[in-house]
Amino acid sequence: MADNYIERKMEDLRSGRMTRIVSTEAAPLKRRGLYFNFPPKRVALIGHHPSYSSIVKLFLDADCKVALLDSEPAECPGRAFGDNVRHYPISLENSKHITPELSLADNFANLLKSWRDIDILIAPGKEAEMIMKAWDAHRERFPYVLDYKSRAIILDNDPEAAFPEISVGALVVATNLIIFSNSDTQLSALIGMLVLPDNSFIDRMRFVV
């Protein structure tokens, strides 16, 4: 009986009533771990911190645009990334009448003109306060059209540091404060978590690392 079954199948194959289907596609590899969707963003980092190199790499690997506005261009981590990072050196060399604050404001205005807006700001408290005021004024003129809730991450090494008093109108942003006790503390993993689209509910929180 088994022989008759095999003969019928062979006849079906010869007559074309049955065709062999051989899969040439390899089975997809099962990826393990956690993966998050993160569409490219426009990121501005102000000042300098040893973690900035790893933070810049984090965003560049996610195809983000990154700008560094640094008061110490000689130590700026952007140099290691070449043209992949937009670098604005903040200095007093051009004019005795230009303060660091004005110089920073001018460079931030130039960045907004080039990129139309930013999505993520990472800065020390004093600089963050000034930039967020300028950022808010920009949003008053040019409303933000993306679904992503912008982020402001404030860095400080003072254990007593508090959130800057910033009154904003058009700027909708989740603001968080990171207190680092050691300048060598790596902040990229924490920042990567805070900027994920689904984590916009993390707002006005203080992290001590």
GROMACS .gro file of C-alpha atoms in nm:
model
  209
    1MET     CA    1   0.000   0.000   0.000
    2ALA     CA    2   0.286   0.231   0.077
    3ASP     CA    3   0.434   0.153  -0.266
    4ASN     CA    4   0.107   0.255  -0.439
    5TYR     CA    5   0.102   0.584  -0.248
    6ILE     CA    6   0.459   0.666  -0.350
    7GLU     CA    7   0.387   0.574  -0.715
    8ARG     CA    8   0.083   0.807  -0.721
    9LYS     CA    9   0.286   1.095  -0.578
   10MET     CA   10   0.563   1.038  -0.831
   11GLU     CA   11   0.305   1.034  -1.113
   12ASP     CA   12   0.155   1.359  -0.983
   13LEU     CA   13   0.498   1.519  -0.987
   14ARG     CA   14   0.574   1.398  -1.342
   15SER     CA   15   0.237   1.516  -1.474
   16GLY     CA   16   0.266   1.862  -1.314
   17ARG     CA   17  -0.032   1.815  -1.085
   18MET     CA   18   0.207   1.865  -0.793
   19THR     CA   19   0.521   2.073  -0.780
   20ARG     CA   20   0.795   2.068  -0.529
   21ILE     CA   21   0.824   2.385  -0.323
   22VAL     CA   22   1.171   2.440  -0.190
   23SER     CA   23   1.221   2.739   0.033
   24THR     CA   24   1.540   2.930  -0.040
   25GLU     CA   25   1.486   3.188   0.233
   26ALA     CA   26   1.679   3.147   0.551
   27ALA     CA   27   1.479   3.158   0.870
   28PRO     CA   28   1.513   3.501   1.031
   29LEU     CA   29   1.742   3.520   1.329
   30LYS     CA   30   1.563   3.589   1.651
   31ARG     CA   31   1.698   3.909   1.805
   32ARG     CA   32   1.730   3.906   2.179
   33GLY     CA   33   1.722   4.209   2.403
   34LEU     CA   34   1.530   4.537   2.415
   35TYR     CA   35   1.499   4.760   2.111
   36PHE     CA   36   1.337   5.103   2.094
   37ASN     CA   37   1.224   5.311   1.801
   38PHE     CA   38   1.401   5.648   1.796
   39PRO     CA   39   1.353   5.862   1.485
   40PRO     CA   40   1.648   6.100   1.421
   41LYS     CA   41   1.648   6.417   1.633
   42ARG     CA   42   1.831   6.751   1.646
   43VAL     CA   43   2.045   6.763   1.958
   44ALA     CA   44   2.229   7.061   2.110
   45LEU     CA   45   2.487   7.013   2.385
   46ILE     CA   46   2.622   7.316   2.568
   47GLY     CA   47   2.936   7.342   2.777
   48HIS     CA   48   3.160   7.044   2.835
   49HIS     CA   49   3.153   6.722   3.033
   50PRO     CA   50   3.368   6.405   3.005
   51SER     CA   51   3.054   6.211   2.906
   52TYR     CA   52   2.988   6.432   2.604
   53SER     CA   53   3.192   6.210   2.372
   54SER     CA   54   2.982   5.903   2.456
   55ILE     CA   55   2.662   6.111   2.442
   56VAL     CA   56   2.754   6.246   2.099
   57LYS     CA   57   2.827   5.891   1.977
   58LEU     CA   58   2.492   5.773   2.117
   59PHE     CA   59   2.302   6.026   1.906
   60LEU     CA   60   2.520   5.994   1.596
   61ASP     CA   61   2.462   5.618   1.599
   62ALA     CA   62   2.087   5.698   1.592
   63ASP     CA   63   2.137   5.921   1.284
   64CYS     CA   64   2.069   6.238   1.483
   65LYS     CA   65   2.208   6.582   1.409
   66VAL     CA   66   2.438   6.697   1.687
   67ALA     CA   67   2.568   7.046   1.769
   68LEU     CA   68   2.817   7.136   2.040
   69LEU     CA   69   2.833   7.488   2.181
   70ASP     CA   70   3.145   7.478   2.392
   71SER     CA   71   3.336   7.743   2.585
   72GLU     CA   72   3.656   7.541   2.559
   73PRO     CA   73   3.695   7.449   2.190
   74ALA     CA   74   4.039   7.300   2.246
   75GLU     CA   75   3.882   7.027   2.459
   76CYS     CA   76   3.564   6.994   2.256
   77PRO     CA   77   3.475   6.627   2.190
   78GLY     CA   78   3.324   6.734   1.858
   79ARG     CA   79   3.672   6.742   1.709
   80ALA     CA   80   3.689   6.364   1.735
   81PHE     CA   81   3.378   6.331   1.517
   82GLY     CA   82   3.483   6.572   1.241
   83ASP     CA   83   3.212   6.709   1.017
   84ASN     CA   84   2.948   6.484   1.172
   85VAL     CA   85   2.909   6.737   1.455
   86ARG     CA   86   2.831   7.106   1.414
   87HIS     CA   87   3.067   7.291   1.645
   88TYR     CA   88   3.016   7.644   1.783
   89PRO     CA   89   3.315   7.764   1.987
   90ILE     CA   90   3.206   8.012   2.252
   91SER     CA   91   3.484   8.262   2.330
   92LEU     CA   92   3.564   8.626   2.397
   93GLU     CA   93   3.832   8.659   2.131
   94ASN     CA   94   3.629   8.857   1.877
   95SER     CA   95   3.522   9.150   2.093
   96LYS     CA   96   3.571   9.278   2.447
   97HIS     CA   97   3.207   9.386   2.449
   98ILE     CA   98   3.069   9.038   2.388
   99THR     CA   99   2.995   8.841   2.702
  100PRO     CA  100   2.982   8.459   2.699
  101GLU     CA  101   2.605   8.481   2.740
  102LEU     CA  102   2.563   8.701   2.431
  103SER     CA  103   2.805   8.487   2.235
  104LEU     CA  104   2.614   8.175   2.331
  105ALA     CA  105   2.282   8.340   2.241
  106ASP     CA  106   2.415   8.444   1.901
  107ASN     CA  107   2.544   8.097   1.826
  108PHE     CA  108   2.221   7.934   1.940
  109ALA     CA  109   2.028   8.171   1.713
  110ASN     CA  110   2.252   8.064   1.426
  111LEU     CA  111   2.184   7.699   1.506
  112LEU     CA  112   1.807   7.754   1.510
  113LYS     CA  113   1.830   7.934   1.176
  114SER     CA  114   2.021   7.642   1.025
  115TRP     CA  115   1.811   7.360   1.169
  116ARG     CA  116   1.477   7.547   1.207
  117ASP     CA  117   1.455   7.409   1.563
  118ILE     CA  118   1.606   7.158   1.803
  119ASP     CA  119   1.442   6.863   1.976
  120ILE     CA  120   1.681   6.794   2.264
  121LEU     CA  121   1.888   7.030   2.479
  122ILE     CA  122   2.160   6.913   2.718
  123ALA     CA  123   2.323   7.190   2.919
  124PRO     CA  124   2.437   7.317   3.259
  125GLY     CA  125   2.175   7.504   3.460
  126LYS     CA  126   2.282   7.864   3.393
  127GLU     CA  127   2.317   7.809   3.019
  128ALA     CA  128   1.998   7.600   3.006
  129GLU     CA  129   1.798   7.884   3.162
  130MET     CA  130   1.915   8.136   2.904
  131ILE     CA  131   1.882   7.900   2.608
  132MET     CA  132   1.533   7.785   2.705
  133LYS     CA  133   1.414   8.145   2.707
  134ALA     CA  134   1.549   8.190   2.354
  135TRP     CA  135   1.409   7.851   2.256
  136ASP     CA  136   1.065   7.951   2.384
  137ALA     CA  137   1.077   8.281   2.190
  138HIS     CA  138   1.165   8.083   1.876
  139ARG     CA  139   0.867   7.851   1.927
  140GLU     CA  140   0.641   8.155   1.962
  141ARG     CA  141   0.738   8.257   1.609
  142PHE     CA  142   0.772   7.910   1.457
  143PRO     CA  143   0.539   7.649   1.615
  144TYR     CA  144   0.675   7.298   1.661
  145VAL     CA  145   0.503   7.049   1.430
  146LEU     CA  146   0.645   6.714   1.540
  147ASP     CA  147   0.471   6.468   1.773
  148TYR     CA  148   0.787   6.428   1.980
  149LYS     CA  149   0.784   6.611   2.314
  150SER     CA  150   1.111   6.804   2.333
  151ARG     CA  151   1.358   6.738   2.614
  152ALA     CA  152   1.577   6.963   2.826
  153ILE     CA  153   1.832   6.778   3.038
  154ILE     CA  154   2.012   6.997   3.290
  155LEU     CA  155   2.349   6.887   3.426
  156ASP     CA  156   2.496   7.007   3.755
  157ASN     CA  157   2.756   6.889   4.005
  158ASP     CA  158   2.609   7.085   4.296
  159PRO     CA  159   2.413   6.852   4.529
  160GLU     CA  160   2.192   7.148   4.621
  161ALA     CA  161   2.114   7.245   4.260
  162ALA     CA  162   1.751   7.311   4.177
  163PHE     CA  163   1.554   7.344   3.856
  164PRO     CA  164   1.609   7.683   3.692
  165GLU     CA  165   1.312   7.915   3.716
  166ILE     CA  166   1.204   7.929   3.354
  167SER     CA  167   0.867   8.062   3.247
  168VAL     CA  168   0.778   7.926   2.906
  169GLY     CA  169   0.476   7.972   2.685
  170ALA     CA  170   0.505   7.797   2.349
  171LEU     CA  171   0.784   7.560   2.450
  172VAL     CA  172   0.646   7.221   2.551
  173VAL     CA  173   0.938   7.032   2.698
  174ALA     CA  174   1.006   6.759   2.954
  175THR     CA  175   1.277   6.897   3.181
  176ASN     CA  176   1.491   6.678   3.404
  177LEU     CA  177   1.792   6.747   3.626
  178ILE     CA  178   2.095   6.520   3.658
  179ILE     CA  179   2.325   6.577   3.956
  180PHE     CA  180   2.661   6.407   3.907
  181SER     CA  181   2.899   6.378   4.201
  182ASN     CA  182   3.195   6.277   3.988
  183SER     CA  183   3.288   6.439   3.657
  184ASP     CA  184   3.387   6.096   3.522
  185THR     CA  185   3.036   5.957   3.571
  186GLN     CA  186   2.900   5.823   3.243
  187LEU     CA  187   2.566   5.983   3.165
  188SER     CA  188   2.490   5.851   2.816
  189ALA     CA  189   2.276   5.554   2.925
  190LEU     CA  190   2.059   5.768   3.152
  191ILE     CA  191   2.020   6.038   2.887
  192GLY     CA  192   1.939   5.775   2.625
  193MET     CA  193   1.655   5.653   2.846
  194LEU     CA  194   1.520   6.003   2.915
  195VAL     CA  195   1.496   6.105   2.549
  196LEU     CA  196   1.302   5.802   2.424
  197PRO     CA  197   0.969   5.913   2.270
  198ASP     CA  198   0.755   5.705   2.507
  199ASN     CA  199   0.932   5.845   2.814
  200SER     CA  200   0.795   6.198   2.788
  201PHE     CA  201   0.607   6.138   3.114
  202ILE     CA  202   0.942   6.157   3.296
  203ASP     CA  203   0.934   6.526   3.374
  204ARG     CA  204   1.067   6.751   3.651
  205MET     CA  205   1.261   6.463   3.801
  206ARG     CA  206   1.594   6.486   3.975
  207PHE     CA  207   1.853   6.211   3.922
  208VAL     CA  208   2.163   6.179   4.141
  209VAL     CA  209   2.435   5.964   3.985
   0.00000   0.00000   0.00000
